[in-house]
XYZ file of C-alpha atoms in Angstrom:
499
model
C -7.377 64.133 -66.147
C -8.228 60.946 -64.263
C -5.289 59.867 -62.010
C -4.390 55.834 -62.626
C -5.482 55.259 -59.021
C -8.498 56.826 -59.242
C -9.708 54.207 -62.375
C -11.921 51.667 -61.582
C -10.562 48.049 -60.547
C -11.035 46.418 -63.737
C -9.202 48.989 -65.567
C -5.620 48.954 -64.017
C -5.982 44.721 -63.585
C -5.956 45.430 -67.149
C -3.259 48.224 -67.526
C -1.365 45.816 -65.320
C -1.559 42.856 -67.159
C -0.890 44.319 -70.323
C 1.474 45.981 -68.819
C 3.217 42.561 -67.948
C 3.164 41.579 -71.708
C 4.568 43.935 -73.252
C 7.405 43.740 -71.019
C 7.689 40.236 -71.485
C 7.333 40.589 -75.352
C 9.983 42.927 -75.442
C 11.945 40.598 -73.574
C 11.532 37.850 -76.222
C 11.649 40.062 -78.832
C 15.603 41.541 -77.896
C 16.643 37.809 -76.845
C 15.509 35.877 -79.674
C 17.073 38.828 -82.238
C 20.163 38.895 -80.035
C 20.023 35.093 -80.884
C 19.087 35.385 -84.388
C 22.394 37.494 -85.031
C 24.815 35.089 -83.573
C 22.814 32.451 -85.704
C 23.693 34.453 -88.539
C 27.321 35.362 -87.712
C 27.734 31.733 -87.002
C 26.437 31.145 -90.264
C 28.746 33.396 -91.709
C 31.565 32.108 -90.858
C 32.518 29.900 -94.150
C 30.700 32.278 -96.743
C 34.228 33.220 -98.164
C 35.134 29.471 -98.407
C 31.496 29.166 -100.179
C 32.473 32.148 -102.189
C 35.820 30.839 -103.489
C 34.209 27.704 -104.115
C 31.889 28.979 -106.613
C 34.847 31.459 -108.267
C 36.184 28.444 -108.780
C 33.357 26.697 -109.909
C 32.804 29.489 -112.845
C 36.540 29.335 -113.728
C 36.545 25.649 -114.647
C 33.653 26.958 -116.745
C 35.538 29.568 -118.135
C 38.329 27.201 -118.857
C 35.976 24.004 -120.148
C 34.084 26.823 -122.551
C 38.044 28.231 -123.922
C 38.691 24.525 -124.851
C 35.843 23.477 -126.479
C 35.654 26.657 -128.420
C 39.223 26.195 -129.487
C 38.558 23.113 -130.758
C 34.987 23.210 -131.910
C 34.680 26.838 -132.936
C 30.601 26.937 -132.222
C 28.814 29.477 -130.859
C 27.335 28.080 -128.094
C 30.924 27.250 -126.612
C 31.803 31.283 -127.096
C 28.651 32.112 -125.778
C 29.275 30.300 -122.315
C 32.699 31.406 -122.181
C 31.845 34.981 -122.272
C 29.022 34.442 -119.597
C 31.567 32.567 -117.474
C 34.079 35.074 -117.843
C 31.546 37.915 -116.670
C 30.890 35.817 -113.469
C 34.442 34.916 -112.855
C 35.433 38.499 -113.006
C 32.742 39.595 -110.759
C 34.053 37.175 -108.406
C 37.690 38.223 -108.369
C 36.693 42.077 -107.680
C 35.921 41.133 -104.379
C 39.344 40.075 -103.298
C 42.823 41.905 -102.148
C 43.452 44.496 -105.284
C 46.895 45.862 -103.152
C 49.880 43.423 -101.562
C 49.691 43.254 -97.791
C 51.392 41.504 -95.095
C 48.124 39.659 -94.168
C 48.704 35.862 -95.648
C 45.221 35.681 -96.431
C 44.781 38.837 -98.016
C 48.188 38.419 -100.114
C 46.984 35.247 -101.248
C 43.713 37.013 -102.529
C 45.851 39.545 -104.357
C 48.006 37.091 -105.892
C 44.673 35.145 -107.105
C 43.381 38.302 -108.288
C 46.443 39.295 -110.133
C 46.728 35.699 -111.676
C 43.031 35.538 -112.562
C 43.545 38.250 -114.664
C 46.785 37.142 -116.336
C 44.585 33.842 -117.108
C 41.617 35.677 -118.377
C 44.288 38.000 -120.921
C 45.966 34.777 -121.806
C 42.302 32.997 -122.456
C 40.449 36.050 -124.354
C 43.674 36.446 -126.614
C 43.726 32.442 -127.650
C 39.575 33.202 -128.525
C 40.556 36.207 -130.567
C 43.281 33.936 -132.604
C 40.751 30.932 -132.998
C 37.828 33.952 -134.568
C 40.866 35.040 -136.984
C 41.751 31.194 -137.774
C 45.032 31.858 -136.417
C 46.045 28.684 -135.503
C 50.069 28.973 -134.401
C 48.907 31.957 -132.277
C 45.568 29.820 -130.979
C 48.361 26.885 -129.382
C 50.181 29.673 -127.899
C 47.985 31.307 -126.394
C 46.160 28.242 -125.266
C 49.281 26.517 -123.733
C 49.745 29.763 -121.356
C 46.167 29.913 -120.438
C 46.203 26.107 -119.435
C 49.599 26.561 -117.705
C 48.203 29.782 -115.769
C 45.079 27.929 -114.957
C 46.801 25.008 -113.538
C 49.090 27.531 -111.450
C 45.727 30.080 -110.428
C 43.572 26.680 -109.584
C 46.695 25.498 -107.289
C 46.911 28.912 -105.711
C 42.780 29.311 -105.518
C 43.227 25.582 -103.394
C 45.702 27.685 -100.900
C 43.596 30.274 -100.423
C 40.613 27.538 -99.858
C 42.907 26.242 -97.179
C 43.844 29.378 -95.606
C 39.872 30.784 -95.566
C 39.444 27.230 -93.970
C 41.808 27.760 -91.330
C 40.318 31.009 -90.417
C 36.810 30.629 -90.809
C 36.985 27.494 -88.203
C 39.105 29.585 -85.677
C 35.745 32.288 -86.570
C 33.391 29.469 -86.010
C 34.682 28.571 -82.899
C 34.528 31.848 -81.536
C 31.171 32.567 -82.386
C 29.901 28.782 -81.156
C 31.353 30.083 -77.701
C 29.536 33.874 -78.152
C 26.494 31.454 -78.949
C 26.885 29.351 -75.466
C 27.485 32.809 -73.723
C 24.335 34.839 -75.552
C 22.157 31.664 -74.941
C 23.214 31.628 -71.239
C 22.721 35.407 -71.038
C 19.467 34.876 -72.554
C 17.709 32.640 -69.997
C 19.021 34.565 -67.159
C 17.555 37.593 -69.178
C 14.380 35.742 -69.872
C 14.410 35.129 -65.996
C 15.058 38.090 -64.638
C 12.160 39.551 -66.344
C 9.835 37.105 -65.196
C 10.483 37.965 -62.090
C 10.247 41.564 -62.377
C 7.351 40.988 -64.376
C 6.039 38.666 -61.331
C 7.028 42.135 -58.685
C 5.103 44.463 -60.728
C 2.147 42.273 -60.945
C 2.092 40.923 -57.518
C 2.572 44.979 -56.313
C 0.319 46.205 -58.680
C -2.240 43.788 -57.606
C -1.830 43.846 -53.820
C -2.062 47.612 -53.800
C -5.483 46.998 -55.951
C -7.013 45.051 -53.374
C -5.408 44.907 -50.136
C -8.012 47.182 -48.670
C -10.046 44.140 -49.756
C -8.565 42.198 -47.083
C -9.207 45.037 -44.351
C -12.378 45.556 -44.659
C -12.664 41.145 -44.646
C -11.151 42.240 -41.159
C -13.343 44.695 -39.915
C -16.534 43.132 -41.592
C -15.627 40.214 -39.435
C -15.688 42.204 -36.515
C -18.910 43.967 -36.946
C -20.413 40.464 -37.332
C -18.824 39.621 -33.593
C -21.087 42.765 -32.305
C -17.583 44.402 -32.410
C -18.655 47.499 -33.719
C -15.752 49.463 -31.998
C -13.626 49.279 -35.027
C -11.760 52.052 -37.135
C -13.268 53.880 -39.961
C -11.437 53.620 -43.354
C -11.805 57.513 -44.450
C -10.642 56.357 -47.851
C -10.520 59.064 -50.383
C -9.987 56.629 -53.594
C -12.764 57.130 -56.451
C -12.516 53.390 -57.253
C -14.904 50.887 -56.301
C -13.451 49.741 -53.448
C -12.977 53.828 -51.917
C -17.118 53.753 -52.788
C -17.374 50.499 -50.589
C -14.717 52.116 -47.841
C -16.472 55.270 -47.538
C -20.379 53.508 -47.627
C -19.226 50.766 -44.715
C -17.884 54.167 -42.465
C -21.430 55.476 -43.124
C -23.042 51.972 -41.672
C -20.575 51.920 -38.762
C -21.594 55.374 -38.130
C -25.128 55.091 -38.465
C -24.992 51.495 -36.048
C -23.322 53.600 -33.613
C -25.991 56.088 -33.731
C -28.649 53.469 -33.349
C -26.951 51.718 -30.049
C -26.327 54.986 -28.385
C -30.312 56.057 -29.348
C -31.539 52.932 -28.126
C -29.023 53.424 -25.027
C -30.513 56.557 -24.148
C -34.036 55.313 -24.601
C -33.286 52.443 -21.955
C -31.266 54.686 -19.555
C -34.135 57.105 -20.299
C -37.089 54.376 -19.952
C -35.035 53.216 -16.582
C -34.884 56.702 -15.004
C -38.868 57.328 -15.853
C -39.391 53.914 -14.132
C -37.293 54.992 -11.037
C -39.064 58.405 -10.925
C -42.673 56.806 -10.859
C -41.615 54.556 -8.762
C -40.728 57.387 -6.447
C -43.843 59.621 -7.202
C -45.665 56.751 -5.934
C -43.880 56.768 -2.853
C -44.078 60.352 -2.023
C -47.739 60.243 -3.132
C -48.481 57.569 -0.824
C -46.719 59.463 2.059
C -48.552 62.846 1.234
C -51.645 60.642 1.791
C -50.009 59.647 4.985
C -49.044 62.779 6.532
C -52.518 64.411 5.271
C -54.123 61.975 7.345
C -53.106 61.273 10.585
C -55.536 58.772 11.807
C -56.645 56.581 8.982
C -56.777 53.215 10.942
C -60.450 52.802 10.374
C -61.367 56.009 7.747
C -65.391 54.249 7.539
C -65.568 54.556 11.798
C -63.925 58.051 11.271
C -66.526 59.144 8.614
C -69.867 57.561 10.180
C -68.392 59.482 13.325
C -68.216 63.103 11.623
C -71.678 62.352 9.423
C -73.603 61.287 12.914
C -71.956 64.254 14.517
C -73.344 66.092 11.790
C -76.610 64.584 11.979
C -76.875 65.169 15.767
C -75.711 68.931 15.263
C -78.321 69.370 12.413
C -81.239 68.181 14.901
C -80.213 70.419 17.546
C -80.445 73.146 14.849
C -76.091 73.803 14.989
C -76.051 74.750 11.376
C -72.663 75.601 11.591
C -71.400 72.907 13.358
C -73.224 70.560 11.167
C -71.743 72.231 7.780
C -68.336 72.269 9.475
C -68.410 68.397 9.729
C -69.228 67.677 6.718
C -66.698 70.008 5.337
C -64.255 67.831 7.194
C -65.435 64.556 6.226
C -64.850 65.551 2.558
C -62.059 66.821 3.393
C -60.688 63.303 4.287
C -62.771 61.422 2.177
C -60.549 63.157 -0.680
C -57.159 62.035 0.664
C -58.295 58.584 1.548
C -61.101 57.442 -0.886
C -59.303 59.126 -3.797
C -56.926 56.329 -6.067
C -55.926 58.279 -8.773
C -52.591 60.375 -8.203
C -53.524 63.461 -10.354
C -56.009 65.334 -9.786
C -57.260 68.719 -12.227
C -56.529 71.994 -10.941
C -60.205 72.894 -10.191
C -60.427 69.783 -8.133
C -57.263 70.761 -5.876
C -58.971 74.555 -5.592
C -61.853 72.733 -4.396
C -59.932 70.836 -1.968
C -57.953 74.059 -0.712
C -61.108 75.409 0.113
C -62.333 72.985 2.306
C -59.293 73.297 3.991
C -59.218 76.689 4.417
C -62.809 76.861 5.919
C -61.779 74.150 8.500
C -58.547 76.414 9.158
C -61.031 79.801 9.315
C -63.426 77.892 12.015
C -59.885 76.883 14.092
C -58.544 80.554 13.837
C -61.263 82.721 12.803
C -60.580 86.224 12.372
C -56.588 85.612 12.841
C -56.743 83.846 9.002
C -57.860 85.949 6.117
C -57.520 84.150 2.469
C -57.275 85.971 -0.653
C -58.565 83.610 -3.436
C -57.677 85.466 -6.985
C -58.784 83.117 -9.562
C -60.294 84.022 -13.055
C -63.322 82.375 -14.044
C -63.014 79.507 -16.376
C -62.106 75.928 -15.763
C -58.864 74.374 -14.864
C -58.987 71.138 -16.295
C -54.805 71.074 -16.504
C -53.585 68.024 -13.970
C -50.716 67.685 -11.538
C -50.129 65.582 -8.622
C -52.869 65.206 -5.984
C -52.003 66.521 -2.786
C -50.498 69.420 -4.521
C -51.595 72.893 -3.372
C -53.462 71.940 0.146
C -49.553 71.435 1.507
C -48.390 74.817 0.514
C -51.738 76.613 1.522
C -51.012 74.397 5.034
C -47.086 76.132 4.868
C -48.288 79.477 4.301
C -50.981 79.515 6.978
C -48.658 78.462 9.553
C -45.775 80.824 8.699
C -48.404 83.706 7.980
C -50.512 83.507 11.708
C -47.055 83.752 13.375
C -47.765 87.664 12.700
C -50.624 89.363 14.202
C -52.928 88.696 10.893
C -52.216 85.903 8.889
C -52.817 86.489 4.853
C -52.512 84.118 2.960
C -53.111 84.906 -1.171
C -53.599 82.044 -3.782
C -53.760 83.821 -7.755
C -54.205 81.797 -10.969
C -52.675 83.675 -14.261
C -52.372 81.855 -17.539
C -51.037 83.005 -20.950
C -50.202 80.371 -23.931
C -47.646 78.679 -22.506
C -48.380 78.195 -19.216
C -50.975 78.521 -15.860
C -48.955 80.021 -12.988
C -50.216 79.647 -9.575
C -48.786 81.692 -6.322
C -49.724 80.423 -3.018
C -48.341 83.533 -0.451
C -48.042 84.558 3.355
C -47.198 87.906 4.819
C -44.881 85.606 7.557
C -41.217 86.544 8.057
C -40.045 84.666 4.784
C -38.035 82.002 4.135
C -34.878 81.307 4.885
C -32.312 81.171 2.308
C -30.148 78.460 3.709
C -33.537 76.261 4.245
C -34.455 77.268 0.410
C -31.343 76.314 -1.292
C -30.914 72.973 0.876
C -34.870 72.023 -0.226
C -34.458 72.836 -3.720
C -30.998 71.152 -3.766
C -32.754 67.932 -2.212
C -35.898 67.534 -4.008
C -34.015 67.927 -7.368
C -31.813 64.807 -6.499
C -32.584 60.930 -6.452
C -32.560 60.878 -2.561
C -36.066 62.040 -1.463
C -36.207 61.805 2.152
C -40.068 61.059 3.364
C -39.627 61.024 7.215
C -37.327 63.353 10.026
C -34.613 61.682 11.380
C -35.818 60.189 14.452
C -32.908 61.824 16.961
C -33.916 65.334 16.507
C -35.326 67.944 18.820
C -38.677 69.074 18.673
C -38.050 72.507 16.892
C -35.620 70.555 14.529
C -38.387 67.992 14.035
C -40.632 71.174 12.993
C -38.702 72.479 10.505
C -37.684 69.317 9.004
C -41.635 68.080 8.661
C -42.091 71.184 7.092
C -39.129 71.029 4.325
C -39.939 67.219 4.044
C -43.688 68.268 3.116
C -41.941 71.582 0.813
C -39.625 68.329 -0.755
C -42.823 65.809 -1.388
C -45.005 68.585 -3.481
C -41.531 70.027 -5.320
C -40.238 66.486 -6.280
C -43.563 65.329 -7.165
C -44.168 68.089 -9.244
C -40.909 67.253 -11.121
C -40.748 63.950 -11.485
C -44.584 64.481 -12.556
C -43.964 67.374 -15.393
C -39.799 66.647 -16.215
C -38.751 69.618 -16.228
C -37.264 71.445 -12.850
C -38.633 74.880 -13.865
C -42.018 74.247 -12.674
C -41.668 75.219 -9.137
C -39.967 77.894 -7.137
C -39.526 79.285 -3.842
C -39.300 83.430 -3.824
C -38.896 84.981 -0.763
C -37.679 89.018 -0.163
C -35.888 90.598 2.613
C -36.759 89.245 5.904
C -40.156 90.044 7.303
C -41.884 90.976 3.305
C -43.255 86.474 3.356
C -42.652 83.773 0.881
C -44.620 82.614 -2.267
C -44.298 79.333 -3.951
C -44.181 79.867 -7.604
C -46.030 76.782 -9.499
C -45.568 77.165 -13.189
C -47.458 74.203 -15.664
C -47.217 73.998 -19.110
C -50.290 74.637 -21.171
C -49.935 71.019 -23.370
């Protein structure tokens, strides 16, 4: 069964109201029959004088009928004399049949008991004037005119006596009448106002969650939208409305954190371009070391080639040009991604400029599967590393230096490796650590010593490529440093996602 506050709005308005009316009916009813019984007591109060004055209306009657049948002898006078009788003596049964000390009750007694002394007298000068018996008719008549006179003398006492009391009655109930109708408009007010209570409760517990959510609409309006949520569990209209605005609040909430993220998100890719811009542009730097006039610097190596072609230095000749496109890459190149096929190609001009500088002392392992590597990643990318290894990997006897390619369907790993004396764990953590932050440092500090210079141009270049790499792919997972006991080398672990 339905609850009475879990009915619809309409519905206990209703209840509520009709509530009210029936309370206020029943009110009116109980005052105005509270009123409508001193009315009738008031009323009341001379009925017996009424009464006695019609007993002794029908005993004139009786009388007038005795006479004029005694004297006329017709039937009509019998016949009213009879039906006056009847009356008269229904009359007289209602007062005092015993004595009693009450004045008014032993005046009704002695009426009663003289009423019927009158009535023997009156019935027995009839019977005498049926038989013709005259000297009994004038007896009989004389005592029923002499107990007549004496009943209508004692009916005029009692008439004075029912007076007296009835008055002293009528008083009494005029004041009950003054009291009940004083009684009844406090009565009549009182429930008015408890009618008003119920009404006014009934009615503010209906819709004074109206009046919050006025509030808290008025807030969300203001772009408050850091306001409370109802979590009304009412079935009426207004729980629907309660429970439907904490859904919108929620769901607003939801949108301004979304679009929060996107901005904080949209700022932090802007930041990180901005920085892969700057670390690009100082890879270029450091790559080349004298770019003041690149065109002088490449008509140099192409008419050193020239001249070493025409005194038949093949090798010489192919060694310049290998280094002018070598340079021509990092300086004539805008984009900053390059595919992975161009960065092999890249690596190997490198390494054949490295191979003339240290011949036999450099061997490179190039384990690459056929196929093309048209994934991207930052430009600059794998020359650094292949740079790293080959100086860490000649400090032995026999540099090696291996660069493999595997790819499954997620991603395209690439290992660049030395056989040097590894990498050291301190240096590893603190480069990881710093590339992974907002901080990118693109230069050594200026006070250091030469060795500390060394080391700190090579984790600056090891901080460029791993920072560019992750600001370029968004994930940190895409590069890694491993590195075994001391003396076994290091490999740098490049892992991109197949997209």
């Amino acid at each position: 069964m339905i609850r009475f506050s879990e009915r619809s709005i309409r519905t206990r308005i209703i209840a509520s109201v009709i509530a009210a009316i029936v309370v206020m009916g029943a009110c009116l009813i109980v005052t105005i029959r509270l009123n409508q019984r001193t009315l009738e007591r008031i009323g009341g109060s001379y009925k017996t004088n009424a009464e006695l004055s019609e007993f002794s209306t029908n005993l004139a009657a009786t009388e007038k009928a005795m006479e004029t049948y005694v004297e006329y002898h017709t039937f009509e006078s019998i016949d009213s004399y009879y039906h006056y009788q009847s009356l008269s003596d229904s009359s007289v049964e209602l007062f005092q049949s015993v004595p009693s000390t009450d004045t008014v009750l032993q005046k009704e007694y002695i009426v009663r008991q003289i009423t019927s002394s009158f009535f023997t007298y009156s019935r027995n000068a009839v019977a005498a004037r049926r038989a013709n018996n005259m000297p009994d008719v004038d007896t009989w008549y004389e005592k029923s005119l002499e107990c007549y006179s004496m009943l209508q003398n004692e009916v005029l006492q009692l008439n004075i006596l029912f007076m007296k009391k009835n008055a002293a009655l009528y008083n009494e109930n005029r004041d009950n009448y003054t009291i009940m109708t004083r009684i009844s408009i406090i009565f009549i007010f009182i429930f008015f106002m408890l009618v008003l209570a119920v009404l006014y409760f009934s009615i503010t517990a209906i819709t004074s969650p109206l009046a919050d959510i006025s509030a808290v609409a008025l807030r969300v309006a203001n772009r408050d939208f850091d306001v409370p949520l109802f979590n009304s569990t009412a079935r009426d209209e207004i729980g629907n409305i309660c429970r439907a605005f904490d859904r919108m609040i929620i769901s607003i909430r939801e949108y301004i954190d979304t679009i929060w993220e996107k901005a904080l998100q949209e700022t932090a890719l802007k930041e990180k371009e901005m920085e892969m811009r700057e670390l690009y542009a100082d890879a270029q730097l450091r790559a080349l070391q004298n770019q003041i006039n690149p065109h002088f610097l490449f008509n140099t190596l192409n008419t050193g080639a020239q001249l070493a072609m025409m005194e038949g230095a093949d090798k010489t000749c192919f060694f310049m040009e290998q280094v002018a496109d070598f340079f021509r890459y990092n300086i004539q190149q805008k984009n900053q991604t390059a595919s992975i096929d161009e960065e092999l190609a890249l690596v190997d001009n490198f390494v054949y400029i490295m191979k003339v500088r240290f011949g036999d002392r450099l061997q490179f392992v190039k384990d690459v599967p056929s196929g093309k590597y048209m994934q991207f990643l930052p430009r600059m990318t794998l020359q650094p590393l292949v740079e790293n290894c080959i100086k860490h990997g000649l400090k032995e006897a026999m540099g090696i230096v291996v660069l493999k390619i595997k790819r499954d369907s997620f991603f395209t790993e690439i290992s660049i490796s030395d056989n040097g004396c590894g990498f050291p764990p301190d240096l590893r953590k603190k480069i990881l650590e710093i590339s992974a932050s907002e901080n990118v440092p693109v230069e050594p500090a200026s006070g250091s010593s030469i060795e500390e210079k060394k080391h700190e141009n090579t984790g600056t270049g090891l901080i460029n490529v791993i920072a560019r790499l992750r600001l370029y792919f968004h994930r940190n997972d895409v590069f890694d440093i491993l590195s075994g006991s001391e003396g076994s080398g290091t490999t740098f672990l490049i892992r991109i996602p197949n997209v």
